[in-house]
Amino acid sequence: IGSLRTALFNYLIAKKLDGSFVLRIEDTDRERFVEGGVENIIQTLDWAGIQVDEGPYLDEGKNIAQKGESGPYVQSQRLDIYKKHVQKLLEKGDAYYCFCSKERLSELRKKQEETKQPTGYDGHCRGMNKKDLEEKLNSGIPFVIRLAVPKEGKTTFTDAILGDISFDNSIIDDQVLMKADGFPTYHLAVVVDDHLMGITHISRGSEWLPSTPKHILLYIMFGWEIPVYAHQPLLVNEKKQKLSKRHGDVSVKDFKEK
């Protein structure tokens, strides 16, 4: 239901500004892929009267088709685009290869939690020399590609709802941009696609606020115009708790049935 509310606000903003409302399927986290999920999203928007101008829709045979000039609108069909853009960041030194094992990262997080430090990557692979890097790449060790966040200064932006917001770069994590399976993370894919699809306004839940400085840094690194961000407060129940599956119905289907 929270996603539907977010979609409604974006739809209303798009129509007010004579823009297009774009539906994009962000399916790069393959562990969370749900069979029939795309059809459910399309049917829910349709039921709510939210008309999609660009993106996937169900044709007369109930098959997924796509409309618009900026497709494909399904991220798993755009992998070559992300690889090309992450390569640009690597060449500029704005991203780097990380060969740390899951065990090392788990141990690092455990130590940070024990010492009450902020959790995040410690930059272990960030300064790797060219010789070591080539050896590791040639030996086939699995790797991810991380964002090289500047460790000084601040990243500041004006949120359309929350006003001026500033983050110290020193506390922004060197986020993974490309996973070991060759799929991008949300952070890389969403920025690349928003730029290529001409997205001007992004309205999303406030749980994404800590990710926004990472996205803004990517816009700056690519030399692109930064869109307008608006972070909505979370939906809560009558006890002012975040809506969750533990506290009752959260799916549109449940509300429809009632």
PDB file of C-alpha atoms in Angstrom:
ATOM      1  CA  ILE A   1       0.000   0.000   0.000  1.00  0.00           C
ATOM      2  CA  GLY A   2       2.962   2.332   0.650  1.00  0.00           C
ATOM      3  CA  SER A   3       4.241   1.770  -2.878  1.00  0.00           C
ATOM      4  CA  LEU A   4       0.797   2.565  -4.296  1.00  0.00           C
ATOM      5  CA  ARG A   5       0.669   5.845  -2.359  1.00  0.00           C
ATOM      6  CA  THR A   6       4.146   6.733  -3.678  1.00  0.00           C
ATOM      7  CA  ALA A   7       2.999   5.929  -7.219  1.00  0.00           C
ATOM      8  CA  LEU A   8      -0.076   8.129  -6.756  1.00  0.00           C
ATOM      9  CA  PHE A   9       1.994  11.128  -5.627  1.00  0.00           C
ATOM     10  CA  ASN A  10       4.404  10.675  -8.558  1.00  0.00           C
ATOM     11  CA  TYR A  11       1.467  10.372 -10.968  1.00  0.00           C
ATOM     12  CA  LEU A  12      -0.091  13.600  -9.632  1.00  0.00           C
ATOM     13  CA  ILE A  13       3.244  15.470  -9.824  1.00  0.00           C
ATOM     14  CA  ALA A  14       3.777  14.248 -13.415  1.00  0.00           C
ATOM     15  CA  LYS A  15       0.284  15.358 -14.500  1.00  0.00           C
ATOM     16  CA  LYS A  16       0.527  18.727 -12.735  1.00  0.00           C
ATOM     17  CA  LEU A  17       3.783  19.470 -14.570  1.00  0.00           C
ATOM     18  CA  ASP A  18       2.514  18.156 -17.948  1.00  0.00           C
ATOM     19  CA  GLY A  19       5.026  15.320 -17.756  1.00  0.00           C
ATOM     20  CA  SER A  20       5.027  11.571 -18.292  1.00  0.00           C
ATOM     21  CA  PHE A  21       4.415   9.029 -15.545  1.00  0.00           C
ATOM     22  CA  VAL A  22       6.984   6.266 -16.070  1.00  0.00           C
ATOM     23  CA  LEU A  23       6.753   2.714 -14.742  1.00  0.00           C
ATOM     24  CA  ARG A  24      10.135   0.980 -14.494  1.00  0.00           C
ATOM     25  CA  ILE A  25      10.653  -2.544 -13.215  1.00  0.00           C
ATOM     26  CA  GLU A  26      13.693  -2.582 -10.922  1.00  0.00           C
ATOM     27  CA  ASP A  27      14.464  -6.297 -10.798  1.00  0.00           C
ATOM     28  CA  THR A  28      18.248  -6.420 -10.395  1.00  0.00           C
ATOM     29  CA  ASP A  29      18.096  -8.067  -6.951  1.00  0.00           C
ATOM     30  CA  ARG A  30      17.595 -11.591  -8.250  1.00  0.00           C
ATOM     31  CA  GLU A  31      17.256 -13.077  -4.756  1.00  0.00           C
ATOM     32  CA  ARG A  32      14.056 -11.089  -4.261  1.00  0.00           C
ATOM     33  CA  PHE A  33      12.544 -11.817  -7.682  1.00  0.00           C
ATOM     34  CA  VAL A  34       8.868 -12.861  -7.396  1.00  0.00           C
ATOM     35  CA  GLU A  35       7.127 -14.758 -10.192  1.00  0.00           C
ATOM     36  CA  GLY A  36       4.070 -12.778 -11.351  1.00  0.00           C
ATOM     37  CA  GLY A  37       5.218  -9.649  -9.499  1.00  0.00           C
ATOM     38  CA  VAL A  38       5.321  -7.450 -12.612  1.00  0.00           C
ATOM     39  CA  GLU A  39       1.795  -8.410 -13.632  1.00  0.00           C
ATOM     40  CA  ASN A  40       0.618  -7.641 -10.084  1.00  0.00           C
ATOM     41  CA  ILE A  41       2.169  -4.148 -10.188  1.00  0.00           C
ATOM     42  CA  ILE A  42       0.570  -3.359 -13.558  1.00  0.00           C
ATOM     43  CA  GLN A  43      -2.850  -4.677 -12.462  1.00  0.00           C
ATOM     44  CA  THR A  44      -2.701  -2.742  -9.162  1.00  0.00           C
ATOM     45  CA  LEU A  45      -1.940   0.569 -10.900  1.00  0.00           C
ATOM     46  CA  ASP A  46      -4.691  -0.149 -13.427  1.00  0.00           C
ATOM     47  CA  TRP A  47      -7.183  -0.942 -10.632  1.00  0.00           C
ATOM     48  CA  ALA A  48      -6.289   2.351  -8.910  1.00  0.00           C
ATOM     49  CA  GLY A  49      -6.815   4.340 -12.115  1.00  0.00           C
ATOM     50  CA  ILE A  50      -3.148   5.352 -12.367  1.00  0.00           C
ATOM     51  CA  GLN A  51      -2.367   5.369 -16.084  1.00  0.00           C
ATOM     52  CA  VAL A  52       1.191   4.596 -17.181  1.00  0.00           C
ATOM     53  CA  ASP A  53       2.508   6.809 -20.016  1.00  0.00           C
ATOM     54  CA  GLU A  54       5.770   4.886 -20.500  1.00  0.00           C
ATOM     55  CA  GLY A  55       6.810   1.419 -19.427  1.00  0.00           C
ATOM     56  CA  PRO A  56       5.412  -2.115 -19.193  1.00  0.00           C
ATOM     57  CA  TYR A  57       1.697  -2.852 -19.650  1.00  0.00           C
ATOM     58  CA  LEU A  58      -0.445  -5.949 -20.260  1.00  0.00           C
ATOM     59  CA  ASP A  59      -1.603  -6.378 -23.854  1.00  0.00           C
ATOM     60  CA  GLU A  60      -4.928  -7.941 -24.868  1.00  0.00           C
ATOM     61  CA  GLY A  61      -3.470 -11.419 -24.421  1.00  0.00           C
ATOM     62  CA  LYS A  62      -2.359 -10.481 -20.852  1.00  0.00           C
ATOM     63  CA  ASN A  63       1.305 -10.607 -21.943  1.00  0.00           C
ATOM     64  CA  ILE A  64       3.806  -7.981 -20.748  1.00  0.00           C
ATOM     65  CA  ALA A  65       4.536  -5.417 -23.473  1.00  0.00           C
ATOM     66  CA  GLN A  66       6.352  -2.061 -23.254  1.00  0.00           C
ATOM     67  CA  LYS A  67       5.645   1.431 -24.594  1.00  0.00           C
ATOM     68  CA  GLY A  68       7.789   4.575 -24.748  1.00  0.00           C
ATOM     69  CA  GLU A  69      10.960   5.872 -26.398  1.00  0.00           C
ATOM     70  CA  SER A  70      13.416   5.158 -23.550  1.00  0.00           C
ATOM     71  CA  GLY A  71      13.044   1.382 -23.174  1.00  0.00           C
ATOM     72  CA  PRO A  72      13.586  -1.269 -22.245  1.00  0.00           C
ATOM     73  CA  TYR A  73      11.863  -0.339 -18.974  1.00  0.00           C
ATOM     74  CA  VAL A  74      12.926  -3.556 -17.218  1.00  0.00           C
ATOM     75  CA  GLN A  75      16.348  -3.231 -15.574  1.00  0.00           C
ATOM     76  CA  SER A  76      17.385  -6.866 -16.098  1.00  0.00           C
ATOM     77  CA  GLN A  77      17.157  -6.101 -19.841  1.00  0.00           C
ATOM     78  CA  ARG A  78      19.590  -3.138 -19.531  1.00  0.00           C
ATOM     79  CA  LEU A  79      22.719  -4.824 -18.112  1.00  0.00           C
ATOM     80  CA  ASP A  80      25.030  -3.698 -20.951  1.00  0.00           C
ATOM     81  CA  ILE A  81      24.052  -0.071 -20.287  1.00  0.00           C
ATOM     82  CA  TYR A  82      25.090  -0.329 -16.611  1.00  0.00           C
ATOM     83  CA  LYS A  83      28.374  -2.090 -17.446  1.00  0.00           C
ATOM     84  CA  LYS A  84      29.279   0.692 -19.860  1.00  0.00           C
ATOM     85  CA  HIS A  85      28.579   3.388 -17.258  1.00  0.00           C
ATOM     86  CA  VAL A  86      30.405   1.658 -14.403  1.00  0.00           C
ATOM     87  CA  GLN A  87      33.405   1.338 -16.728  1.00  0.00           C
ATOM     88  CA  LYS A  88      33.419   5.138 -17.117  1.00  0.00           C
ATOM     89  CA  LEU A  89      33.537   5.516 -13.324  1.00  0.00           C
ATOM     90  CA  LEU A  90      36.415   3.018 -13.057  1.00  0.00           C
ATOM     91  CA  GLU A  91      38.412   4.886 -15.706  1.00  0.00           C
ATOM     92  CA  LYS A  92      37.930   8.209 -13.869  1.00  0.00           C
ATOM     93  CA  GLY A  93      38.831   6.733 -10.471  1.00  0.00           C
ATOM     94  CA  ASP A  94      35.309   7.333  -9.143  1.00  0.00           C
ATOM     95  CA  ALA A  95      34.826   3.576  -8.600  1.00  0.00           C
ATOM     96  CA  TYR A  96      37.119   0.664  -7.738  1.00  0.00           C
ATOM     97  CA  TYR A  97      37.283  -3.141  -7.664  1.00  0.00           C
ATOM     98  CA  CYS A  98      36.760  -4.832  -4.287  1.00  0.00           C
ATOM     99  CA  PHE A  99      37.828  -8.463  -3.775  1.00  0.00           C
ATOM    100  CA  CYS A 100      36.885  -8.776  -0.075  1.00  0.00           C
ATOM    101  CA  SER A 101      35.230 -12.074   0.844  1.00  0.00           C
ATOM    102  CA  LYS A 102      31.839 -12.295   2.565  1.00  0.00           C
ATOM    103  CA  GLU A 103      33.685 -13.640   5.625  1.00  0.00           C
ATOM    104  CA  ARG A 104      35.935 -10.560   5.838  1.00  0.00           C
ATOM    105  CA  LEU A 105      32.980  -8.191   5.435  1.00  0.00           C
ATOM    106  CA  SER A 106      30.985 -10.074   8.060  1.00  0.00           C
ATOM    107  CA  GLU A 107      33.928  -9.914  10.503  1.00  0.00           C
ATOM    108  CA  LEU A 108      34.383  -6.191   9.784  1.00  0.00           C
ATOM    109  CA  ARG A 109      30.705  -5.469  10.493  1.00  0.00           C
ATOM    110  CA  LYS A 110      30.850  -7.500  13.718  1.00  0.00           C
ATOM    111  CA  LYS A 111      33.865  -5.507  14.977  1.00  0.00           C
ATOM    112  CA  GLN A 112      32.226  -2.187  14.056  1.00  0.00           C
ATOM    113  CA  GLU A 113      29.058  -3.145  15.931  1.00  0.00           C
ATOM    114  CA  GLU A 114      31.043  -4.310  18.984  1.00  0.00           C
ATOM    115  CA  THR A 115      32.958  -1.007  19.130  1.00  0.00           C
ATOM    116  CA  LYS A 116      29.786   1.018  18.409  1.00  0.00           C
ATOM    117  CA  GLN A 117      31.250   2.443  15.170  1.00  0.00           C
ATOM    118  CA  PRO A 118      29.135   3.257  12.100  1.00  0.00           C
ATOM    119  CA  THR A 119      28.901   0.123   9.940  1.00  0.00           C
ATOM    120  CA  GLY A 120      30.280   0.325   6.423  1.00  0.00           C
ATOM    121  CA  TYR A 121      33.115  -0.716   4.166  1.00  0.00           C
ATOM    122  CA  ASP A 122      36.581   0.274   5.426  1.00  0.00           C
ATOM    123  CA  GLY A 123      38.150   0.955   1.999  1.00  0.00           C
ATOM    124  CA  HIS A 124      40.479  -2.070   2.241  1.00  0.00           C
ATOM    125  CA  CYS A 125      40.693  -2.495  -1.566  1.00  0.00           C
ATOM    126  CA  ARG A 126      40.421   1.201  -2.425  1.00  0.00           C
ATOM    127  CA  GLY A 127      44.117   2.004  -2.776  1.00  0.00           C
ATOM    128  CA  MET A 128      45.190  -1.244  -4.479  1.00  0.00           C
ATOM    129  CA  ASN A 129      48.159  -0.830  -6.813  1.00  0.00           C
ATOM    130  CA  LYS A 130      47.873  -1.674 -10.510  1.00  0.00           C
ATOM    131  CA  LYS A 131      50.042  -4.819 -10.309  1.00  0.00           C
ATOM    132  CA  ASP A 132      47.998  -6.402  -7.481  1.00  0.00           C
ATOM    133  CA  LEU A 133      44.763  -5.432  -9.205  1.00  0.00           C
ATOM    134  CA  GLU A 134      45.756  -7.083 -12.496  1.00  0.00           C
ATOM    135  CA  GLU A 135      46.911 -10.236 -10.671  1.00  0.00           C
ATOM    136  CA  LYS A 136      43.589 -10.560  -8.852  1.00  0.00           C
ATOM    137  CA  LEU A 137      41.550  -9.904 -12.006  1.00  0.00           C
ATOM    138  CA  ASN A 138      43.600 -12.447 -13.988  1.00  0.00           C
ATOM    139  CA  SER A 139      43.282 -15.085 -11.268  1.00  0.00           C
ATOM    140  CA  GLY A 140      39.473 -14.965 -11.465  1.00  0.00           C
ATOM    141  CA  ILE A 141      38.802 -13.946  -7.835  1.00  0.00           C
ATOM    142  CA  PRO A 142      35.157 -12.774  -7.535  1.00  0.00           C
ATOM    143  CA  PHE A 143      34.806  -9.017  -7.146  1.00  0.00           C
ATOM    144  CA  VAL A 144      32.292  -6.220  -6.777  1.00  0.00           C
ATOM    145  CA  ILE A 145      32.708  -2.618  -7.937  1.00  0.00           C
ATOM    146  CA  ARG A 146      32.335   0.110  -5.303  1.00  0.00           C
ATOM    147  CA  LEU A 147      31.721   3.851  -5.385  1.00  0.00           C
ATOM    148  CA  ALA A 148      34.810   5.860  -4.367  1.00  0.00           C
ATOM    149  CA  VAL A 149      33.088   8.374  -2.085  1.00  0.00           C
ATOM    150  CA  PRO A 150      35.177  11.510  -1.410  1.00  0.00           C
ATOM    151  CA  LYS A 151      36.151  11.350   2.266  1.00  0.00           C
ATOM    152  CA  GLU A 152      36.154  15.118   2.836  1.00  0.00           C
ATOM    153  CA  GLY A 153      33.471  17.773   2.544  1.00  0.00           C
ATOM    154  CA  LYS A 154      29.692  17.463   2.518  1.00  0.00           C
ATOM    155  CA  THR A 155      27.010  16.433   0.047  1.00  0.00           C
ATOM    156  CA  THR A 156      24.080  18.851   0.267  1.00  0.00           C
ATOM    157  CA  PHE A 157      20.732  19.055  -1.502  1.00  0.00           C
ATOM    158  CA  THR A 158      17.305  20.652  -1.080  1.00  0.00           C
ATOM    159  CA  ASP A 159      14.496  18.143  -0.585  1.00  0.00           C
ATOM    160  CA  ALA A 160      11.129  19.401  -1.901  1.00  0.00           C
ATOM    161  CA  ILE A 161       9.428  18.211   1.320  1.00  0.00           C
ATOM    162  CA  LEU A 162      12.148  18.208   3.998  1.00  0.00           C
ATOM    163  CA  GLY A 163      14.158  21.287   2.950  1.00  0.00           C
ATOM    164  CA  ASP A 164      17.959  21.596   3.010  1.00  0.00           C
ATOM    165  CA  ILE A 165      19.756  18.359   3.949  1.00  0.00           C
ATOM    166  CA  SER A 166      23.492  17.810   4.330  1.00  0.00           C
ATOM    167  CA  PHE A 167      25.558  14.648   4.796  1.00  0.00           C
ATOM    168  CA  ASP A 168      29.217  14.489   5.839  1.00  0.00           C
ATOM    169  CA  ASN A 169      31.012  12.529   3.115  1.00  0.00           C
ATOM    170  CA  SER A 170      33.103  10.808   5.796  1.00  0.00           C
ATOM    171  CA  ILE A 171      30.034   8.815   6.934  1.00  0.00           C
ATOM    172  CA  ILE A 172      28.797   7.846   3.436  1.00  0.00           C
ATOM    173  CA  ASP A 173      29.597   4.213   2.635  1.00  0.00           C
ATOM    174  CA  ASP A 174      31.616   3.162  -0.428  1.00  0.00           C
ATOM    175  CA  GLN A 175      28.476   1.604  -1.818  1.00  0.00           C
ATOM    176  CA  VAL A 176      28.591  -1.485  -4.052  1.00  0.00           C
ATOM    177  CA  LEU A 177      27.587  -0.423  -7.590  1.00  0.00           C
ATOM    178  CA  MET A 178      28.060  -3.716  -9.444  1.00  0.00           C
ATOM    179  CA  LYS A 179      27.613  -7.093  -7.755  1.00  0.00           C
ATOM    180  CA  ALA A 180      29.678 -10.238  -8.336  1.00  0.00           C
ATOM    181  CA  ASP A 181      26.860 -11.687 -10.479  1.00  0.00           C
ATOM    182  CA  GLY A 182      27.231  -8.839 -12.997  1.00  0.00           C
ATOM    183  CA  PHE A 183      23.970  -7.181 -11.933  1.00  0.00           C
ATOM    184  CA  PRO A 184      24.012  -3.550 -10.771  1.00  0.00           C
ATOM    185  CA  THR A 185      22.748  -2.539  -7.354  1.00  0.00           C
ATOM    186  CA  TYR A 186      19.727  -0.261  -7.061  1.00  0.00           C
ATOM    187  CA  HIS A 187      22.041   2.706  -6.519  1.00  0.00           C
ATOM    188  CA  LEU A 188      23.819   2.542  -9.878  1.00  0.00           C
ATOM    189  CA  ALA A 189      20.850   1.368 -11.948  1.00  0.00           C
ATOM    190  CA  VAL A 190      18.401   3.957 -10.652  1.00  0.00           C
ATOM    191  CA  VAL A 191      20.732   6.907 -11.319  1.00  0.00           C
ATOM    192  CA  VAL A 192      21.708   5.754 -14.825  1.00  0.00           C
ATOM    193  CA  ASP A 193      18.090   5.026 -15.769  1.00  0.00           C
ATOM    194  CA  ASP A 194      16.678   8.216 -14.272  1.00  0.00           C
ATOM    195  CA  HIS A 195      19.148  10.223 -16.357  1.00  0.00           C
ATOM    196  CA  LEU A 196      18.666   8.274 -19.594  1.00  0.00           C
ATOM    197  CA  MET A 197      14.875   8.275 -19.219  1.00  0.00           C
ATOM    198  CA  GLY A 198      14.768  12.038 -18.593  1.00  0.00           C
ATOM    199  CA  ILE A 199      13.381  11.761 -15.054  1.00  0.00           C
ATOM    200  CA  THR A 200      13.112  15.252 -13.524  1.00  0.00           C
ATOM    201  CA  HIS A 201      11.280  14.542 -10.234  1.00  0.00           C
ATOM    202  CA  ILE A 202      11.780  11.638  -7.822  1.00  0.00           C
ATOM    203  CA  SER A 203       9.325  11.224  -4.956  1.00  0.00           C
ATOM    204  CA  ARG A 204       9.943   8.230  -2.695  1.00  0.00           C
ATOM    205  CA  GLY A 205       9.665   7.045   0.900  1.00  0.00           C
ATOM    206  CA  SER A 206      11.905   8.591   3.549  1.00  0.00           C
ATOM    207  CA  GLU A 207      13.658   5.229   4.095  1.00  0.00           C
ATOM    208  CA  TRP A 208      15.619   6.089   0.912  1.00  0.00           C
ATOM    209  CA  LEU A 209      16.940   9.363   2.340  1.00  0.00           C
ATOM    210  CA  PRO A 210      20.359   7.905   3.419  1.00  0.00           C
ATOM    211  CA  SER A 211      20.860   6.708  -0.178  1.00  0.00           C
ATOM    212  CA  THR A 212      20.267  10.129  -1.722  1.00  0.00           C
ATOM    213  CA  PRO A 213      23.797  11.549  -1.149  1.00  0.00           C
ATOM    214  CA  LYS A 214      25.247   8.462  -2.891  1.00  0.00           C
ATOM    215  CA  HIS A 215      22.943   9.092  -5.842  1.00  0.00           C
ATOM    216  CA  ILE A 216      23.801  12.800  -5.953  1.00  0.00           C
ATOM    217  CA  LEU A 217      27.527  11.959  -5.919  1.00  0.00           C
ATOM    218  CA  LEU A 218      26.940   9.686  -8.925  1.00  0.00           C
ATOM    219  CA  TYR A 219      25.138  12.497 -10.782  1.00  0.00           C
ATOM    220  CA  ILE A 220      28.095  14.795 -10.088  1.00  0.00           C
ATOM    221  CA  MET A 221      30.653  12.149 -11.164  1.00  0.00           C
ATOM    222  CA  PHE A 222      28.798  11.558 -14.441  1.00  0.00           C
ATOM    223  CA  GLY A 223      28.376  15.323 -14.964  1.00  0.00           C
ATOM    224  CA  TRP A 224      24.569  15.081 -15.141  1.00  0.00           C
ATOM    225  CA  GLU A 225      21.827  17.435 -13.952  1.00  0.00           C
ATOM    226  CA  ILE A 226      20.478  16.428 -10.527  1.00  0.00           C
ATOM    227  CA  PRO A 227      16.694  15.857 -10.407  1.00  0.00           C
ATOM    228  CA  VAL A 228      14.302  17.200  -7.756  1.00  0.00           C
ATOM    229  CA  TYR A 229      14.057  14.849  -4.750  1.00  0.00           C
ATOM    230  CA  ALA A 230      11.061  14.634  -2.427  1.00  0.00           C
ATOM    231  CA  HIS A 231      11.022  12.144   0.455  1.00  0.00           C
ATOM    232  CA  GLN A 232       7.610  11.260   1.878  1.00  0.00           C
ATOM    233  CA  PRO A 233       7.036  10.246   5.504  1.00  0.00           C
ATOM    234  CA  LEU A 234       6.310   6.552   5.967  1.00  0.00           C
ATOM    235  CA  LEU A 235       2.780   5.233   6.258  1.00  0.00           C
ATOM    236  CA  VAL A 236       1.996   4.336   9.873  1.00  0.00           C
ATOM    237  CA  ASN A 237      -0.842   2.553  11.684  1.00  0.00           C
ATOM    238  CA  GLU A 238      -3.028   4.058  14.423  1.00  0.00           C
ATOM    239  CA  LYS A 239      -0.233   3.418  16.957  1.00  0.00           C
ATOM    240  CA  LYS A 240       2.160   5.502  14.815  1.00  0.00           C
ATOM    241  CA  GLN A 241       4.159   2.362  13.939  1.00  0.00           C
ATOM    242  CA  LYS A 242       5.415   1.747  10.415  1.00  0.00           C
ATOM    243  CA  LEU A 243       2.986  -0.492   8.516  1.00  0.00           C
ATOM    244  CA  SER A 244       4.438  -3.984   8.384  1.00  0.00           C
ATOM    245  CA  LYS A 245       3.376  -7.548   7.721  1.00  0.00           C
ATOM    246  CA  ARG A 246       3.693  -8.308  11.441  1.00  0.00           C
ATOM    247  CA  HIS A 247       1.063  -5.692  12.334  1.00  0.00           C
ATOM    248  CA  GLY A 248      -1.556  -6.703   9.776  1.00  0.00           C
ATOM    249  CA  ASP A 249      -2.421  -5.992   6.164  1.00  0.00           C
ATOM    250  CA  VAL A 250       0.073  -4.136   4.005  1.00  0.00           C
ATOM    251  CA  SER A 251      -0.701  -5.414   0.496  1.00  0.00           C
ATOM    252  CA  VAL A 252      -3.129  -3.657  -1.842  1.00  0.00           C
ATOM    253  CA  LYS A 253      -4.791  -7.060  -2.395  1.00  0.00           C
ATOM    254  CA  ASP A 254      -5.691  -7.261   1.326  1.00  0.00           C
ATOM    255  CA  PHE A 255      -7.231  -3.798   1.290  1.00  0.00           C
ATOM    256  CA  LYS A 256      -9.122  -4.513  -1.959  1.00  0.00           C
ATOM    257  CA  GLU A 257     -10.622  -7.666  -0.484  1.00  0.00           C
ATOM    258  CA  LYS A 258     -11.912  -5.720   2.516  1.00  0.00           C
TER     259      LYS A 258
END
